[in-house]
Amino acid sequence: MATGKKLAKQVRLDERATILRRKAEIEARNRNIVIAVFAVLIIGGGGLLYFLVNPPTLLAGPTQPAVHTAALSIPDEGHNHIADGAPLGNKHQPPSSGNHYAIPLPAGTYPTAQPAGKWIHSLEHGYIVVVYRCSGAECADLDSQAKTIMATLPKDPKYGEVKFVATPYQTMAPKIAVLAWDKEQDMDLMDPGLISAFYKQYINHGREDLP
């Protein structure tokens, strides 16, 4: 009888030990899961923070260096005055010399295209002219950029004004061209440094020393 009680007691003890062992295994497994989740969150959070601080280049889009030519010497196409509105007949586009109208275009930036015959006359007086191809809102944006550049340019000491003109001009290959008489420098962006350097080098490079 005593033996039976001892066996029953031992069975209960063994069952309790098994239950405790299983409970301990479950707790250990749950603890490992929690540790693993925290590790993933910490590592993932660190990676996300690094990603946000150092985004891949692809997200920002491909970067393209500014493209421009050196200043080119353009063959002279004459300097005759012709009637306003008459065809100019220039071979090179954009023109930096040639037939032009009687009244030059005053200094300034123009959001709408101005007659080439007027700003060619400005070139003859030693002005620097920036012309650019554009459409829609882009024209106003480029005009604003040109206006900002113009504000940084030095005045001609003799006549006390900035001898600079900027206007849209569609019939040319370059996106943007900065011109003096018989000189041209092309670029794909409105580059303040290049335009300023060109201006300082070629202002009053025209055929006539006039305001």
PDB file of C-alpha atoms in Angstrom:
ATOM      1  CA  MET A   1       0.000   0.000   0.000  1.00  0.00           C
ATOM      2  CA  ALA A   2       2.812   2.329   0.990  1.00  0.00           C
ATOM      3  CA  THR A   3       4.563   1.424  -2.199  1.00  0.00           C
ATOM      4  CA  GLY A   4       1.525   2.462  -4.237  1.00  0.00           C
ATOM      5  CA  LYS A   5       1.330   5.798  -2.461  1.00  0.00           C
ATOM      6  CA  LYS A   6       5.017   6.380  -3.115  1.00  0.00           C
ATOM      7  CA  LEU A   7       4.562   5.583  -6.808  1.00  0.00           C
ATOM      8  CA  ALA A   8       1.590   7.928  -7.076  1.00  0.00           C
ATOM      9  CA  LYS A   9       3.515  10.688  -5.328  1.00  0.00           C
ATOM     10  CA  GLN A  10       6.495  10.155  -7.629  1.00  0.00           C
ATOM     11  CA  VAL A  11       4.247  10.317 -10.667  1.00  0.00           C
ATOM     12  CA  ARG A  12       2.810  13.631  -9.448  1.00  0.00           C
ATOM     13  CA  LEU A  13       6.310  14.957  -8.819  1.00  0.00           C
ATOM     14  CA  ASP A  14       7.419  13.859 -12.276  1.00  0.00           C
ATOM     15  CA  GLU A  15       4.368  15.512 -13.883  1.00  0.00           C
ATOM     16  CA  ARG A  16       4.990  18.715 -11.938  1.00  0.00           C
ATOM     17  CA  ALA A  17       8.635  18.678 -12.984  1.00  0.00           C
ATOM     18  CA  THR A  18       7.608  18.170 -16.603  1.00  0.00           C
ATOM     19  CA  ILE A  19       5.151  21.074 -16.379  1.00  0.00           C
ATOM     20  CA  LEU A  20       7.777  23.337 -14.804  1.00  0.00           C
ATOM     21  CA  ARG A  21      10.315  22.326 -17.443  1.00  0.00           C
ATOM     22  CA  ARG A  22       7.887  23.050 -20.273  1.00  0.00           C
ATOM     23  CA  LYS A  23       6.959  26.401 -18.672  1.00  0.00           C
ATOM     24  CA  ALA A  24      10.629  27.302 -18.431  1.00  0.00           C
ATOM     25  CA  GLU A  25      11.176  26.326 -22.084  1.00  0.00           C
ATOM     26  CA  ILE A  26       8.200  28.457 -23.184  1.00  0.00           C
ATOM     27  CA  GLU A  27       9.425  31.425 -21.148  1.00  0.00           C
ATOM     28  CA  ALA A  28      12.916  31.034 -22.590  1.00  0.00           C
ATOM     29  CA  ARG A  29      11.514  30.846 -26.128  1.00  0.00           C
ATOM     30  CA  ASN A  30       9.321  33.922 -25.570  1.00  0.00           C
ATOM     31  CA  ARG A  31      12.281  35.780 -24.092  1.00  0.00           C
ATOM     32  CA  ASN A  32      14.406  34.923 -27.124  1.00  0.00           C
ATOM     33  CA  ILE A  33      11.627  36.099 -29.438  1.00  0.00           C
ATOM     34  CA  VAL A  34      11.384  39.416 -27.598  1.00  0.00           C
ATOM     35  CA  ILE A  35      15.172  39.840 -27.725  1.00  0.00           C
ATOM     36  CA  ALA A  36      15.178  39.057 -31.456  1.00  0.00           C
ATOM     37  CA  VAL A  37      12.357  41.548 -32.122  1.00  0.00           C
ATOM     38  CA  PHE A  38      14.186  44.272 -30.219  1.00  0.00           C
ATOM     39  CA  ALA A  39      17.393  43.484 -32.120  1.00  0.00           C
ATOM     40  CA  VAL A  40      15.573  43.735 -35.431  1.00  0.00           C
ATOM     41  CA  LEU A  41      13.957  47.025 -34.396  1.00  0.00           C
ATOM     42  CA  ILE A  42      17.257  48.486 -33.235  1.00  0.00           C
ATOM     43  CA  ILE A  43      19.164  47.372 -36.323  1.00  0.00           C
ATOM     44  CA  GLY A  44      16.316  48.325 -38.648  1.00  0.00           C
ATOM     45  CA  GLY A  45      15.857  51.680 -36.948  1.00  0.00           C
ATOM     46  CA  GLY A  46      19.565  52.407 -37.253  1.00  0.00           C
ATOM     47  CA  GLY A  47      19.478  51.441 -40.916  1.00  0.00           C
ATOM     48  CA  LEU A  48      16.424  53.628 -41.515  1.00  0.00           C
ATOM     49  CA  LEU A  49      18.105  56.564 -39.774  1.00  0.00           C
ATOM     50  CA  TYR A  50      21.233  56.111 -41.894  1.00  0.00           C
ATOM     51  CA  PHE A  51      19.049  55.828 -45.018  1.00  0.00           C
ATOM     52  CA  LEU A  52      17.262  59.083 -44.178  1.00  0.00           C
ATOM     53  CA  VAL A  53      20.472  60.956 -43.387  1.00  0.00           C
ATOM     54  CA  ASN A  54      22.374  59.488 -46.346  1.00  0.00           C
ATOM     55  CA  PRO A  55      19.813  58.810 -49.093  1.00  0.00           C
ATOM     56  CA  PRO A  56      20.984  56.807 -52.108  1.00  0.00           C
ATOM     57  CA  THR A  57      22.034  58.844 -55.105  1.00  0.00           C
ATOM     58  CA  LEU A  58      19.261  57.307 -57.185  1.00  0.00           C
ATOM     59  CA  LEU A  59      16.573  58.946 -55.050  1.00  0.00           C
ATOM     60  CA  ALA A  60      17.948  62.380 -55.798  1.00  0.00           C
ATOM     61  CA  GLY A  61      18.030  61.657 -59.507  1.00  0.00           C
ATOM     62  CA  PRO A  62      21.096  61.574 -61.746  1.00  0.00           C
ATOM     63  CA  THR A  63      23.306  64.611 -61.434  1.00  0.00           C
ATOM     64  CA  GLN A  64      24.526  66.152 -64.648  1.00  0.00           C
ATOM     65  CA  PRO A  65      27.494  68.482 -64.800  1.00  0.00           C
ATOM     66  CA  ALA A  66      26.907  71.858 -66.365  1.00  0.00           C
ATOM     67  CA  VAL A  67      27.876  71.756 -70.044  1.00  0.00           C
ATOM     68  CA  HIS A  68      29.243  74.805 -71.782  1.00  0.00           C
ATOM     69  CA  THR A  69      31.592  75.725 -74.580  1.00  0.00           C
ATOM     70  CA  ALA A  70      34.531  78.058 -74.448  1.00  0.00           C
ATOM     71  CA  ALA A  71      33.882  81.478 -75.962  1.00  0.00           C
ATOM     72  CA  LEU A  72      33.729  81.101 -79.728  1.00  0.00           C
ATOM     73  CA  SER A  73      34.705  83.633 -82.382  1.00  0.00           C
ATOM     74  CA  ILE A  74      31.853  83.900 -84.887  1.00  0.00           C
ATOM     75  CA  PRO A  75      32.417  85.163 -88.458  1.00  0.00           C
ATOM     76  CA  ASP A  76      31.196  88.735 -88.834  1.00  0.00           C
ATOM     77  CA  GLU A  77      28.016  89.089 -90.928  1.00  0.00           C
ATOM     78  CA  GLY A  78      28.064  92.838 -91.419  1.00  0.00           C
ATOM     79  CA  HIS A  79      26.472  95.779 -89.649  1.00  0.00           C
ATOM     80  CA  ASN A  80      23.928  97.394 -91.970  1.00  0.00           C
ATOM     81  CA  HIS A  81      20.845  99.182 -90.666  1.00  0.00           C
ATOM     82  CA  ILE A  82      17.621  97.898 -92.207  1.00  0.00           C
ATOM     83  CA  ALA A  83      13.948  98.744 -91.775  1.00  0.00           C
ATOM     84  CA  ASP A  84      12.243  97.529 -88.611  1.00  0.00           C
ATOM     85  CA  GLY A  85      10.635  94.162 -89.188  1.00  0.00           C
ATOM     86  CA  ALA A  86      12.676  93.362 -92.321  1.00  0.00           C
ATOM     87  CA  PRO A  87      14.257  89.870 -92.479  1.00  0.00           C
ATOM     88  CA  LEU A  88      17.768  89.842 -91.032  1.00  0.00           C
ATOM     89  CA  GLY A  89      19.177  87.008 -93.138  1.00  0.00           C
ATOM     90  CA  ASN A  90      21.743  85.774 -90.603  1.00  0.00           C
ATOM     91  CA  LYS A  91      23.551  82.549 -91.430  1.00  0.00           C
ATOM     92  CA  HIS A  92      24.648  81.834 -87.860  1.00  0.00           C
ATOM     93  CA  GLN A  93      22.130  81.271 -85.066  1.00  0.00           C
ATOM     94  CA  PRO A  94      22.022  82.921 -82.661  1.00  0.00           C
ATOM     95  CA  PRO A  95      23.347  85.983 -84.502  1.00  0.00           C
ATOM     96  CA  SER A  96      26.136  88.007 -82.909  1.00  0.00           C
ATOM     97  CA  SER A  97      26.521  90.484 -85.795  1.00  0.00           C
ATOM     98  CA  GLY A  98      24.765  91.352 -89.036  1.00  0.00           C
ATOM     99  CA  ASN A  99      21.881  93.467 -90.260  1.00  0.00           C
ATOM    100  CA  HIS A 100      19.954  95.184 -87.485  1.00  0.00           C
ATOM    101  CA  TYR A 101      17.228  97.727 -86.801  1.00  0.00           C
ATOM    102  CA  ALA A 102      17.759 101.423 -86.156  1.00  0.00           C
ATOM    103  CA  ILE A 103      16.997 101.458 -82.413  1.00  0.00           C
ATOM    104  CA  PRO A 104      18.922  99.161 -80.034  1.00  0.00           C
ATOM    105  CA  LEU A 105      17.162  97.269 -77.268  1.00  0.00           C
ATOM    106  CA  PRO A 106      17.561  99.043 -73.893  1.00  0.00           C
ATOM    107  CA  ALA A 107      19.364  97.252 -71.056  1.00  0.00           C
ATOM    108  CA  GLY A 108      17.204  94.839 -69.096  1.00  0.00           C
ATOM    109  CA  THR A 109      15.778  91.331 -68.962  1.00  0.00           C
ATOM    110  CA  TYR A 110      12.697  90.503 -71.032  1.00  0.00           C
ATOM    111  CA  PRO A 111      10.395  87.535 -70.269  1.00  0.00           C
ATOM    112  CA  THR A 112       9.037  87.569 -73.842  1.00  0.00           C
ATOM    113  CA  ALA A 113      11.099  87.369 -77.023  1.00  0.00           C
ATOM    114  CA  GLN A 114      12.409  90.675 -78.354  1.00  0.00           C
ATOM    115  CA  PRO A 115      13.294  91.334 -82.027  1.00  0.00           C
ATOM    116  CA  ALA A 116      16.792  90.102 -82.813  1.00  0.00           C
ATOM    117  CA  GLY A 117      17.324  93.152 -85.010  1.00  0.00           C
ATOM    118  CA  LYS A 118      17.181  95.318 -81.884  1.00  0.00           C
ATOM    119  CA  TRP A 119      19.524  93.350 -79.635  1.00  0.00           C
ATOM    120  CA  ILE A 120      22.041  92.865 -82.455  1.00  0.00           C
ATOM    121  CA  HIS A 121      22.223  96.668 -82.483  1.00  0.00           C
ATOM    122  CA  SER A 122      22.777  96.499 -78.699  1.00  0.00           C
ATOM    123  CA  LEU A 123      25.695  94.132 -79.352  1.00  0.00           C
ATOM    124  CA  GLU A 124      27.130  96.684 -81.754  1.00  0.00           C
ATOM    125  CA  HIS A 125      27.090  99.218 -78.884  1.00  0.00           C
ATOM    126  CA  GLY A 126      29.124  96.855 -76.695  1.00  0.00           C
ATOM    127  CA  TYR A 127      26.309  95.185 -74.787  1.00  0.00           C
ATOM    128  CA  ILE A 128      26.324  91.577 -73.614  1.00  0.00           C
ATOM    129  CA  VAL A 129      23.179  89.690 -74.621  1.00  0.00           C
ATOM    130  CA  VAL A 130      21.942  86.397 -73.149  1.00  0.00           C
ATOM    131  CA  VAL A 131      19.435  84.485 -75.284  1.00  0.00           C
ATOM    132  CA  TYR A 132      17.678  81.271 -74.261  1.00  0.00           C
ATOM    133  CA  ARG A 133      15.228  78.714 -75.633  1.00  0.00           C
ATOM    134  CA  CYS A 134      12.209  78.189 -73.395  1.00  0.00           C
ATOM    135  CA  SER A 135       8.491  77.541 -73.236  1.00  0.00           C
ATOM    136  CA  GLY A 136       5.699  78.310 -70.790  1.00  0.00           C
ATOM    137  CA  ALA A 137       6.634  79.013 -67.180  1.00  0.00           C
ATOM    138  CA  GLU A 138      10.272  78.179 -67.944  1.00  0.00           C
ATOM    139  CA  CYS A 139      10.616  81.562 -69.697  1.00  0.00           C
ATOM    140  CA  ALA A 140       9.655  83.457 -66.541  1.00  0.00           C
ATOM    141  CA  ASP A 141      12.036  81.322 -64.482  1.00  0.00           C
ATOM    142  CA  LEU A 142      14.978  81.971 -66.797  1.00  0.00           C
ATOM    143  CA  ASP A 143      14.093  85.655 -66.933  1.00  0.00           C
ATOM    144  CA  SER A 144      14.167  85.736 -63.113  1.00  0.00           C
ATOM    145  CA  GLN A 145      17.581  84.058 -63.106  1.00  0.00           C
ATOM    146  CA  ALA A 146      18.888  86.541 -65.674  1.00  0.00           C
ATOM    147  CA  LYS A 147      17.512  89.448 -63.616  1.00  0.00           C
ATOM    148  CA  THR A 148      19.378  88.153 -60.543  1.00  0.00           C
ATOM    149  CA  ILE A 149      22.608  87.859 -62.548  1.00  0.00           C
ATOM    150  CA  MET A 150      22.173  91.339 -64.001  1.00  0.00           C
ATOM    151  CA  ALA A 151      21.906  92.791 -60.482  1.00  0.00           C
ATOM    152  CA  THR A 152      25.426  91.496 -59.715  1.00  0.00           C
ATOM    153  CA  LEU A 153      27.131  92.896 -62.823  1.00  0.00           C
ATOM    154  CA  PRO A 154      29.259  96.043 -62.639  1.00  0.00           C
ATOM    155  CA  LYS A 155      28.134  99.204 -64.396  1.00  0.00           C
ATOM    156  CA  ASP A 156      30.058 100.475 -67.382  1.00  0.00           C
ATOM    157  CA  PRO A 157      32.204 103.257 -65.860  1.00  0.00           C
ATOM    158  CA  LYS A 158      31.811 105.533 -68.876  1.00  0.00           C
ATOM    159  CA  TYR A 159      28.037 105.436 -69.232  1.00  0.00           C
ATOM    160  CA  GLY A 160      27.021 104.401 -65.707  1.00  0.00           C
ATOM    161  CA  GLU A 161      24.805 101.483 -66.655  1.00  0.00           C
ATOM    162  CA  VAL A 162      24.914  97.706 -66.831  1.00  0.00           C
ATOM    163  CA  LYS A 163      25.160  96.966 -70.557  1.00  0.00           C
ATOM    164  CA  PHE A 164      23.232  93.703 -70.423  1.00  0.00           C
ATOM    165  CA  VAL A 165      20.178  92.279 -72.175  1.00  0.00           C
ATOM    166  CA  ALA A 166      18.454  88.908 -71.736  1.00  0.00           C
ATOM    167  CA  THR A 167      15.582  87.631 -73.869  1.00  0.00           C
ATOM    168  CA  PRO A 168      14.071  84.357 -75.123  1.00  0.00           C
ATOM    169  CA  TYR A 169      15.176  83.313 -78.600  1.00  0.00           C
ATOM    170  CA  GLN A 170      13.873  80.043 -80.015  1.00  0.00           C
ATOM    171  CA  THR A 171      15.617  79.532 -83.369  1.00  0.00           C
ATOM    172  CA  MET A 172      18.996  78.257 -82.183  1.00  0.00           C
ATOM    173  CA  ALA A 173      20.592  74.964 -81.176  1.00  0.00           C
ATOM    174  CA  PRO A 174      22.081  75.834 -77.745  1.00  0.00           C
ATOM    175  CA  LYS A 175      19.792  76.052 -74.739  1.00  0.00           C
ATOM    176  CA  ILE A 176      21.440  79.285 -73.598  1.00  0.00           C
ATOM    177  CA  ALA A 177      23.988  81.512 -75.343  1.00  0.00           C
ATOM    178  CA  VAL A 178      25.763  84.585 -74.037  1.00  0.00           C
ATOM    179  CA  LEU A 179      26.810  86.944 -76.831  1.00  0.00           C
ATOM    180  CA  ALA A 180      29.065  89.868 -77.564  1.00  0.00           C
ATOM    181  CA  TRP A 181      29.773  91.250 -81.037  1.00  0.00           C
ATOM    182  CA  ASP A 182      31.248  88.288 -82.992  1.00  0.00           C
ATOM    183  CA  LYS A 183      31.536  86.248 -79.758  1.00  0.00           C
ATOM    184  CA  GLU A 184      29.388  83.435 -78.359  1.00  0.00           C
ATOM    185  CA  GLN A 185      29.501  81.093 -75.382  1.00  0.00           C
ATOM    186  CA  ASP A 186      26.926  78.308 -75.109  1.00  0.00           C
ATOM    187  CA  MET A 187      25.694  76.636 -71.938  1.00  0.00           C
ATOM    188  CA  ASP A 188      22.874  74.409 -70.774  1.00  0.00           C
ATOM    189  CA  LEU A 189      22.238  76.301 -67.518  1.00  0.00           C
ATOM    190  CA  MET A 190      21.992  79.978 -66.645  1.00  0.00           C
ATOM    191  CA  ASP A 191      25.467  79.951 -65.097  1.00  0.00           C
ATOM    192  CA  PRO A 192      26.110  83.178 -63.115  1.00  0.00           C
ATOM    193  CA  GLY A 193      29.883  82.649 -62.955  1.00  0.00           C
ATOM    194  CA  LEU A 194      30.310  82.082 -66.687  1.00  0.00           C
ATOM    195  CA  ILE A 195      28.013  84.941 -67.656  1.00  0.00           C
ATOM    196  CA  SER A 196      29.713  87.335 -65.248  1.00  0.00           C
ATOM    197  CA  ALA A 197      33.178  86.380 -66.532  1.00  0.00           C
ATOM    198  CA  PHE A 198      32.035  86.753 -70.168  1.00  0.00           C
ATOM    199  CA  TYR A 199      30.467  90.128 -69.392  1.00  0.00           C
ATOM    200  CA  LYS A 200      33.604  91.486 -67.735  1.00  0.00           C
ATOM    201  CA  GLN A 201      35.789  90.277 -70.595  1.00  0.00           C
ATOM    202  CA  TYR A 202      33.676  91.392 -73.546  1.00  0.00           C
ATOM    203  CA  ILE A 203      31.664  94.436 -72.425  1.00  0.00           C
ATOM    204  CA  ASN A 204      32.232  97.284 -74.938  1.00  0.00           C
ATOM    205  CA  HIS A 205      33.536  94.757 -77.430  1.00  0.00           C
ATOM    206  CA  GLY A 206      31.148  96.125 -80.060  1.00  0.00           C
ATOM    207  CA  ARG A 207      31.945  98.218 -83.114  1.00  0.00           C
ATOM    208  CA  GLU A 208      30.561 101.440 -81.624  1.00  0.00           C
ATOM    209  CA  ASP A 209      31.455 103.092 -78.318  1.00  0.00           C
ATOM    210  CA  LEU A 210      27.897 104.168 -77.441  1.00  0.00           C
ATOM    211  CA  PRO A 211      25.514 103.716 -74.490  1.00  0.00           C
TER     212      PRO A 211
END
